[in-house]
Coordinates of C-alpha atoms (C1' of nucleotides) in Angstrom, one line a residue:
Chain M
M1 CA 120.7 135.8 120.4
D2 CA 117.9 133.0 119.8
N3 CA 120.5 130.6 118.2
P4 CA 124.0 131.2 117.7
E5 CA 124.5 128.2 115.5
L6 CA 123.7 128.6 111.6
Q7 CA 121.1 125.9 111.5
P8 CA 118.5 125.4 114.2
I9 CA 119.0 122.7 116.5
P10 CA 116.2 120.5 117.3
D11 CA 115.6 121.6 121.1
T12 CA 112.1 122.6 121.9
T13 CA 109.5 120.0 122.3
E14 CA 107.9 121.7 119.2
Q15 CA 110.5 121.3 117.1
K16 CA 111.2 117.7 118.2
I17 CA 107.6 116.6 117.4
F18 CA 107.8 118.5 113.9
E19 CA 111.0 116.2 113.3
A20 CA 109.5 113.5 114.0
A21 CA 106.6 114.1 112.2
H22 CA 108.6 114.6 109.3
E23 CA 110.2 111.5 109.3
V24 CA 107.2 109.5 109.9
F25 CA 104.9 111.3 107.2
T26 CA 107.7 111.2 104.4
Q27 CA 108.3 107.2 105.2
K28 CA 104.8 106.2 105.7
G29 CA 102.2 108.5 104.2
M30 CA 99.2 110.3 106.0
D31 CA 97.6 107.3 106.2
G32 CA 100.7 104.9 107.4
A33 CA 101.6 107.3 109.9
K34 CA 100.3 106.8 113.5
M35 CA 100.4 109.6 116.1
Q36 CA 101.6 107.2 118.8
E37 CA 104.9 106.4 116.6
I38 CA 105.4 110.1 115.9
A39 CA 105.2 110.5 120.0
D40 CA 107.7 107.8 120.4
R41 CA 110.4 109.0 118.0
A42 CA 110.2 112.6 119.5
G43 CA 110.4 110.8 122.8
I44 CA 107.2 112.6 124.1
N45 CA 103.7 112.2 125.3
K46 CA 101.2 111.7 122.7
A47 CA 98.9 114.3 124.0
L48 CA 101.7 117.0 123.6
L49 CA 101.0 116.4 119.8
H50 CA 97.6 117.8 119.9
Y51 CA 98.6 120.5 122.4
Y52 CA 101.3 122.0 119.9
Y53 CA 99.5 120.9 116.5
R54 CA 95.7 120.8 117.1
S55 CA 95.0 117.4 114.8
K56 CA 97.0 115.0 112.6
E57 CA 95.8 117.0 109.6
K58 CA 97.2 120.1 110.9
L59 CA 100.5 118.7 111.6
Y60 CA 100.7 117.0 108.4
E61 CA 99.8 120.2 106.5
M62 CA 102.7 121.9 108.1
V63 CA 105.4 119.1 107.2
A64 CA 103.8 119.2 103.7
R65 CA 104.0 122.9 103.5
A66 CA 107.8 122.8 104.9
I67 CA 108.5 120.2 102.1
I68 CA 107.2 122.4 99.3
N69 CA 108.8 125.3 100.6
K70 CA 112.1 123.7 100.7
A71 CA 112.0 122.3 97.1
M72 CA 110.2 124.8 94.9
P73 CA 111.9 128.3 95.0
A74 CA 115.4 127.0 94.2
I75 CA 113.9 125.2 90.9
R76 CA 111.8 128.2 90.1
Q77 CA 115.0 130.7 90.4
V78 CA 116.7 128.6 88.0
I79 CA 114.0 128.1 85.3
E80 CA 112.7 131.7 85.5
S81 CA 116.0 133.5 85.1
D82 CA 117.6 134.7 82.2
L83 CA 120.5 132.7 81.7
P84 CA 121.0 131.4 77.9
L85 CA 119.4 128.1 77.4
E86 CA 122.3 126.0 77.4
E87 CA 123.6 127.1 80.7
K88 CA 120.0 127.3 82.1
I89 CA 119.7 123.6 81.1
R90 CA 122.8 122.5 82.9
R91 CA 122.0 124.5 86.2
F92 CA 118.5 123.3 86.3
I93 CA 119.7 119.8 86.0
G94 CA 122.5 120.1 88.7
T95 CA 120.3 122.0 91.2
Y96 CA 117.4 119.5 90.7
I97 CA 119.8 116.7 91.4
D98 CA 121.4 118.1 94.1
I99 CA 118.1 118.9 95.9
I100 CA 116.6 115.6 95.4
S101 CA 120.0 113.6 96.5
Q102 CA 120.1 115.8 99.7
N103 CA 116.2 115.3 100.2
P104 CA 115.4 111.8 98.4
Y105 CA 111.9 111.3 99.6
I106 CA 110.6 114.8 98.4
P107 CA 109.5 113.6 94.7
L108 CA 107.5 110.9 95.9
F109 CA 105.9 112.7 98.9
I110 CA 104.6 115.3 96.8
I111 CA 103.3 113.0 93.8
S112 CA 101.7 110.9 96.6
E113 CA 100.1 113.6 98.3
I114 CA 98.6 115.2 94.9
N115 CA 97.4 111.8 93.8
K116 CA 95.3 111.1 97.2
H117 CA 94.1 114.8 97.9
P118 CA 94.8 117.2 94.7
E119 CA 92.2 119.7 95.9
R120 CA 94.0 120.1 99.3
F121 CA 97.5 120.5 97.8
F122 CA 96.7 122.8 95.0
D123 CA 94.6 124.9 97.3
A124 CA 96.0 124.8 100.9
I125 CA 99.6 123.5 101.0
L126 CA 101.0 124.8 97.5
P127 CA 101.8 128.4 97.7
A128 CA 102.1 130.7 94.7
T129 CA 105.6 129.9 94.2
L130 CA 104.9 127.4 91.4
P131 CA 107.5 127.8 88.7
K132 CA 106.3 129.8 85.2
P133 CA 107.9 128.1 82.5
E134 CA 106.9 130.4 79.9
V135 CA 110.4 132.0 79.8
F136 CA 112.0 128.9 79.2
F137 CA 109.5 127.9 76.6
R138 CA 110.2 131.1 74.3
Q139 CA 113.8 130.4 75.1
V140 CA 113.6 127.1 73.3
E141 CA 111.6 128.4 70.5
A142 CA 114.0 131.0 69.8
E143 CA 116.7 128.9 69.4
V144 CA 114.8 126.3 67.4
A145 CA 114.1 129.1 64.8
A146 CA 117.6 130.4 64.9
G147 CA 118.8 126.7 63.9
K148 CA 120.9 126.7 67.1
I149 CA 119.1 123.4 68.2
R150 CA 116.9 120.9 66.4
N151 CA 113.1 121.3 66.3
I152 CA 111.5 120.0 69.5
K153 CA 108.1 121.0 71.7
P154 CA 109.6 122.8 74.8
Q155 CA 107.1 121.2 76.8
H156 CA 108.3 117.8 75.9
L157 CA 111.8 118.9 76.4
I158 CA 111.4 120.0 80.0
V159 CA 109.1 117.0 81.2
N160 CA 111.8 114.8 79.6
I161 CA 114.6 117.0 81.8
V162 CA 112.4 116.5 85.0
S163 CA 111.5 112.8 84.3
M164 CA 115.1 111.6 84.0
C165 CA 116.3 113.9 87.3
A166 CA 113.4 112.8 89.7
F167 CA 112.4 109.2 88.4
P168 CA 115.4 107.4 89.4
F169 CA 115.5 108.5 92.8
I170 CA 111.7 107.5 93.1
G171 CA 112.4 104.4 91.6
K172 CA 115.7 103.8 93.2
P173 CA 114.9 100.3 95.0
M174 CA 113.6 98.8 91.7
M175 CA 116.5 100.4 89.5
R176 CA 119.0 99.0 91.8
I177 CA 117.4 95.4 91.5
L178 CA 117.1 95.8 87.8
L179 CA 120.5 97.2 87.0
G180 CA 121.9 94.4 89.6
M181 CA 123.6 97.0 91.9
G182 CA 124.5 97.2 95.4
T183 CA 123.6 100.5 97.7
G184 CA 127.1 101.8 97.4
E185 CA 127.2 101.3 93.4
M186 CA 123.7 102.8 93.0
R187 CA 124.9 106.1 95.2
I188 CA 127.6 106.3 92.6
F189 CA 125.5 105.9 89.7
L190 CA 122.7 108.6 91.0
E191 CA 125.6 111.0 91.4
E192 CA 127.2 110.2 87.7
R193 CA 123.5 111.4 86.5
K194 CA 124.3 115.2 87.0
Y195 CA 126.8 114.6 84.3
E196 CA 125.0 112.1 81.9
V197 CA 121.7 113.7 82.1
T198 CA 123.2 117.1 80.8
T199 CA 125.1 115.2 78.2
F200 CA 122.3 113.2 76.8
V201 CA 119.9 116.2 76.8
L202 CA 122.4 118.4 75.0
A203 CA 123.3 115.6 72.5
S204 CA 119.8 115.2 71.6
L205 CA 119.2 119.0 71.0
R206 CA 122.1 119.1 68.5
P207 CA 120.6 120.4 65.4
E208 CA 120.2 117.9 62.4
Chain K
M1 CA 81.7 76.4 78.1
D2 CA 82.6 78.7 81.0
N3 CA 82.7 82.3 79.4
P4 CA 81.5 82.8 76.0
E5 CA 82.9 86.3 76.1
L6 CA 86.8 87.1 75.3
Q7 CA 87.0 89.3 78.4
P8 CA 85.8 87.6 81.7
I9 CA 82.9 89.9 82.6
P10 CA 82.7 90.7 86.5
D11 CA 80.1 87.9 87.6
T12 CA 81.1 86.0 90.7
T13 CA 81.3 87.5 94.2
E14 CA 84.8 86.6 94.0
Q15 CA 85.6 88.5 91.1
K16 CA 83.4 91.6 92.4
I17 CA 85.6 91.5 95.2
F18 CA 88.7 91.4 93.5
E19 CA 87.7 94.3 91.3
A20 CA 86.6 96.7 94.1
A21 CA 89.9 95.8 96.0
H22 CA 92.0 96.5 92.8
E23 CA 90.2 99.7 92.7
V24 CA 90.6 100.8 96.0
F25 CA 94.3 99.5 96.8
T26 CA 95.7 101.3 93.5
Q27 CA 94.0 104.5 94.7
K28 CA 94.6 104.6 98.3
G29 CA 97.5 102.3 99.0
M30 CA 97.5 99.3 101.6
D31 CA 97.2 101.7 104.5
G32 CA 94.7 104.1 103.1
A33 CA 92.6 101.1 101.9
K34 CA 89.8 99.9 104.2
M35 CA 87.9 96.6 104.1
Q36 CA 84.4 98.2 104.6
E37 CA 85.0 100.3 101.4
I38 CA 85.9 97.6 99.2
A39 CA 82.8 95.7 100.7
D40 CA 80.6 98.7 99.6
R41 CA 82.1 99.3 96.2
A42 CA 81.5 95.2 95.5
G43 CA 78.3 95.7 96.8
I44 CA 78.7 92.9 99.2
N45 CA 78.8 92.1 102.9
K46 CA 82.2 92.6 104.5
A47 CA 82.3 89.2 106.1
L48 CA 82.6 87.7 102.4
L49 CA 85.9 89.4 101.8
H50 CA 87.4 86.9 104.6
Y51 CA 85.4 84.1 103.3
Y52 CA 87.0 84.4 99.7
Y53 CA 90.2 85.8 100.7
R54 CA 91.5 85.2 104.4
S55 CA 92.8 88.4 105.1
K56 CA 93.5 92.1 104.0
E57 CA 97.0 91.1 103.4
K58 CA 96.1 88.3 101.2
L59 CA 93.7 89.9 99.0
Y60 CA 96.5 93.0 98.7
E61 CA 98.9 90.4 97.5
M62 CA 96.6 88.9 95.0
V63 CA 95.9 92.5 93.7
A64 CA 99.9 93.4 93.7
R65 CA 100.8 90.2 92.0
A66 CA 98.2 90.5 89.3
I67 CA 99.3 94.1 88.4
I68 CA 103.1 93.0 88.3
N69 CA 102.1 90.0 85.9
K70 CA 100.3 92.3 83.7
A71 CA 103.0 94.8 83.4
M72 CA 106.4 92.7 83.6
P73 CA 105.9 90.2 80.7
A74 CA 105.5 92.7 77.8
I75 CA 108.2 94.9 78.8
R76 CA 110.7 91.8 79.3
Q77 CA 109.7 90.4 76.1
V78 CA 110.8 93.4 74.2
I79 CA 114.1 94.1 76.2
E80 CA 115.3 90.5 75.8
S81 CA 114.6 90.4 72.1
D82 CA 117.0 90.2 69.4
L83 CA 115.8 93.2 67.7
P84 CA 118.3 95.6 66.3
L85 CA 118.9 98.4 68.7
E86 CA 116.8 101.1 67.3
E87 CA 114.1 99.0 66.7
K88 CA 114.2 97.7 70.1
I89 CA 114.1 101.1 71.5
R90 CA 111.1 102.3 69.1
R91 CA 109.5 99.2 70.6
F92 CA 110.2 99.4 74.0
I93 CA 109.1 103.0 74.4
G94 CA 106.0 102.1 72.7
T95 CA 104.8 99.3 74.5
Y96 CA 105.9 101.0 77.5
I97 CA 103.8 104.0 77.1
D98 CA 101.0 101.9 75.7
I99 CA 100.8 99.7 79.0
I100 CA 100.9 102.7 81.4
S101 CA 98.6 104.7 79.3
Q102 CA 95.9 101.9 79.9
N103 CA 97.0 101.2 83.4
P104 CA 98.0 104.6 84.7
Y105 CA 98.1 103.4 88.4
I106 CA 100.8 100.8 87.6
P107 CA 104.3 102.8 88.3
L108 CA 103.2 104.7 91.2
F109 CA 101.4 101.4 92.8
I110 CA 104.7 99.5 92.3
I111 CA 106.9 102.1 93.5
S112 CA 105.0 103.0 96.4
E113 CA 104.9 99.1 97.5
I114 CA 108.7 98.9 97.0
N115 CA 109.1 101.8 99.1
K116 CA 107.1 100.7 102.0
H117 CA 107.5 96.8 101.9
P118 CA 110.9 96.1 99.9
E119 CA 111.2 92.4 101.3
R120 CA 108.0 91.3 100.9
F121 CA 107.9 92.8 97.2
F122 CA 110.9 91.0 96.1
D123 CA 110.5 88.0 97.8
A124 CA 106.8 87.2 97.7
I125 CA 104.8 89.2 95.0
L126 CA 107.3 89.8 92.4
P127 CA 108.0 86.5 90.3
A128 CA 111.1 85.4 88.5
T129 CA 109.9 87.6 85.6
L130 CA 112.0 90.3 86.0
P131 CA 113.9 91.5 82.8
K132 CA 117.2 90.8 82.2
P133 CA 118.8 93.9 80.4
E134 CA 122.0 92.4 79.8
V135 CA 121.4 91.8 76.2
F136 CA 120.5 95.2 75.8
F137 CA 123.5 96.5 77.7
R138 CA 125.9 94.5 74.8
Q139 CA 123.8 95.8 72.0
V140 CA 124.3 99.4 73.2
E141 CA 128.3 98.7 73.9
A142 CA 128.6 97.0 70.5
E143 CA 127.1 100.1 68.4
V144 CA 128.9 102.4 70.5
A145 CA 132.2 100.6 69.4
A146 CA 131.1 100.5 65.7
G147 CA 130.4 104.2 65.8
K148 CA 127.1 103.7 64.8
I149 CA 125.7 105.9 68.1
R150 CA 128.0 108.2 70.4
N151 CA 129.8 106.8 73.5
I152 CA 127.0 106.5 76.4
K153 CA 126.6 104.2 79.5
P154 CA 123.9 101.8 78.8
Q155 CA 122.7 101.9 82.1
H156 CA 122.1 105.6 81.9
L157 CA 120.4 105.1 78.7
I158 CA 117.8 102.6 79.8
V159 CA 117.2 104.6 83.1
N160 CA 116.7 107.7 80.8
I161 CA 114.2 105.8 78.8
V162 CA 112.2 104.3 81.4
S163 CA 112.3 107.9 83.3
M164 CA 110.7 109.7 80.5
C165 CA 108.0 106.9 79.6
A166 CA 106.9 106.5 83.2
F167 CA 107.5 109.6 85.2
P168 CA 104.9 111.9 83.2
F169 CA 102.1 109.6 84.0
I170 CA 102.9 109.2 87.9
G171 CA 103.3 113.1 87.9
K172 CA 100.7 113.8 85.8
P173 CA 98.4 116.2 88.0
M174 CA 101.5 118.3 88.9
M175 CA 102.7 118.3 85.2
R176 CA 99.3 119.5 84.2
I177 CA 99.3 122.6 86.5
L178 CA 102.8 123.2 85.7
L179 CA 102.2 123.1 82.0
G180 CA 98.9 125.0 82.5
M181 CA 97.1 122.5 80.2
G182 CA 93.4 120.9 80.7
T183 CA 92.8 117.3 81.2
G184 CA 92.2 117.0 77.5
E185 CA 95.0 118.8 76.3
M186 CA 97.1 116.6 78.9
R187 CA 95.7 113.5 77.4
I188 CA 97.1 114.5 73.9
F189 CA 100.3 115.5 75.3
L190 CA 100.7 112.0 77.1
E191 CA 99.9 110.3 73.6
E192 CA 102.3 112.6 71.7
R193 CA 105.4 111.2 74.0
K194 CA 105.2 108.0 72.2
Y195 CA 106.6 109.7 69.3
E196 CA 108.7 112.7 71.2
V197 CA 110.5 110.4 73.4
T198 CA 111.5 108.0 70.8
T199 CA 112.9 111.2 68.8
F200 CA 114.4 112.5 71.5
V201 CA 116.6 109.3 72.6
L202 CA 117.4 108.4 69.1
A203 CA 118.8 112.1 68.5
S204 CA 120.7 112.0 71.6
L205 CA 122.6 109.0 70.2
R206 CA 123.4 110.3 67.1
P207 CA 127.3 110.1 66.6
E208 CA 129.3 113.1 67.2
Chain W
dA1 C1' 60.5 66.8 100.6
dT2 C1' 64.8 66.4 103.2
dT3 C1' 69.5 66.6 103.3
dT4 C1' 73.7 68.6 102.3
dA5 C1' 77.0 71.9 100.8
dG6 C1' 78.0 76.4 99.3
dT7 C1' 76.9 81.2 100.1
dT8 C1' 75.4 85.6 102.3
dT9 C1' 74.3 88.0 106.1
dA10 C1' 73.9 90.2 111.0
dA11 C1' 75.8 90.8 115.1
dC12 C1' 79.8 90.8 117.6
dC13 C1' 84.7 91.2 119.5
dG14 C1' 89.4 92.8 120.9
dT15 C1' 92.5 96.3 119.1
dT16 C1' 93.9 100.7 117.7
dT17 C1' 93.1 104.7 116.4
dG18 C1' 92.7 110.2 116.6
dG19 C1' 91.3 113.0 120.1
dT20 C1' 90.2 115.2 125.3
dA21 C1' 89.7 116.5 130.1
dA22 C1' 91.9 117.0 133.9
dA23 C1' 95.4 116.5 137.4
dA24 C1' 100.3 116.8 138.1
dT25 C1' 104.4 119.2 136.9
dT26 C1' 107.5 122.7 135.9
dT27 C1' 108.7 127.6 134.7
dC28 C1' 109.2 132.0 136.0
dG29 C1' 108.0 136.9 137.2
dG30 C1' 106.8 139.4 141.3
Chain P
dC1 C1' 108.7 132.1 148.2
dC2 C1' 104.3 132.5 146.4
dG3 C1' 101.4 132.1 142.5
dA4 C1' 99.9 132.2 137.8
dA5 C1' 101.0 130.7 133.3
dA6 C1' 102.9 127.3 130.4
dT7 C1' 103.7 122.6 129.7
dT8 C1' 103.6 117.5 130.7
dT9 C1' 101.5 113.3 132.1
dT10 C1' 97.9 110.1 133.2
dA11 C1' 93.7 108.4 132.3
dC12 C1' 90.2 108.0 129.4
dC13 C1' 86.9 108.2 125.2
dA14 C1' 84.0 107.3 121.2
dA15 C1' 84.7 105.5 116.6
dA16 C1' 86.9 102.8 113.2
dC17 C1' 89.4 98.9 112.3
dG18 C1' 90.4 93.9 110.6
dG19 C1' 88.4 89.8 111.8
dT20 C1' 85.2 86.0 113.7
dT21 C1' 81.1 83.3 114.8
dA22 C1' 76.7 81.5 114.1
dA23 C1' 72.7 81.9 112.2
dA24 C1' 69.8 82.4 107.9
dC25 C1' 69.5 81.6 103.2
dT26 C1' 70.0 79.3 98.4
dA27 C1' 70.5 75.6 95.3
dA28 C1' 71.3 71.2 93.9
dA29 C1' 71.2 66.1 95.0
dT30 C1' 69.2 62.4 96.9

DNA sequence: ATTTAGTTTAACCGTTTGGTAAAATTTCGG
DNA sequence: CCGAAATTTTACCAAACGGTTAAACTAAAT
């Protein structure tokens, strides 16, 4: 009745503002973003920003919360599931890289946000949807004890996986220059990683 | 004659400004940094910033260049050396994590800089000291052909290594919360990684 | 002691910034 | 068609910003 489409099309002024703010904040950060530029990109008057969202901080908080809530639940669902370890690793890497591919700005935005205002992030923005890795840890310990995988500390394993998934997108421009790739090659390279990271991890876990 | 100490102690006004600018720029970025705050931290008058460094951009450029020149040469030296592959990987991970441990702000600073002003970074700030990974690539290919390590694309290998070294420092606060560690535990954890990443990589490279 | 060059300060300037007030316009129920 | 509520625009403000100027201060040279 409201909207016959599956995805809400940017229609109302409020939505256009949010979209423009999303663009500017993710590209330039809180300090680099200017209210006037957000208004221009939304094609509306600057005063309307304050009419719908009271202040720059409130608007930023809305955008930040939306970004977190888009990224976290999928990750959490995989890592807290009761899949067998190898399948869990496969799916975790798959979904992680998928999400970042579709929203490459997410990791750097979250990291920059935490670095500049940790308390605001953990108190206000981050809901209680933080993934709990304990299940995963016990799974790893169990398979180590059973001799199915080599001895490894589960904390380091998960940090390794997340690092290999996220960092190439964060440091994409630098990687591109370092590897001497064009933008097209780089796109292919990043797509390959879903398979390559999985192989790399599982190969490392082979028992001695 | 100039300075009897090994490390130059912040003495002159010019040095105090540079130090303060280094702090503020690395913590808050170009946009978040304010000239007044730099002056305050240096304990001097704001006009002196423009007396010694002409503008905010020039000052920022000096700081950025210093950071690049501190990080790059050591990395470059290892990766372009003619050490055997396993030893090269060991040393690369060791020096990489050492440098970042002592200057944890470096990766995020470089990445943010590139993301906001790629042309300025690659044209002006980055000297010709960019590491050339071709030697490393051929080494990997040779050992794959000789059956000493399993089949792996060298580009993915080096991206994996850099990711696992750099990302935990970039995302330290998030990792800390996720893993439920205190700051002390986290420090130990990051120190462990020099060994853990090396083991992880070498284990993954074992022939099938 | 006076000059001179280098350094530091206080006061100021034009612009941009986030934000506000009030008028003008649109929307919509009666 | 009218009037009240919601929306949009214009004009404006105080504060903060990067930067400049000219005066004041300091220290060494003559």
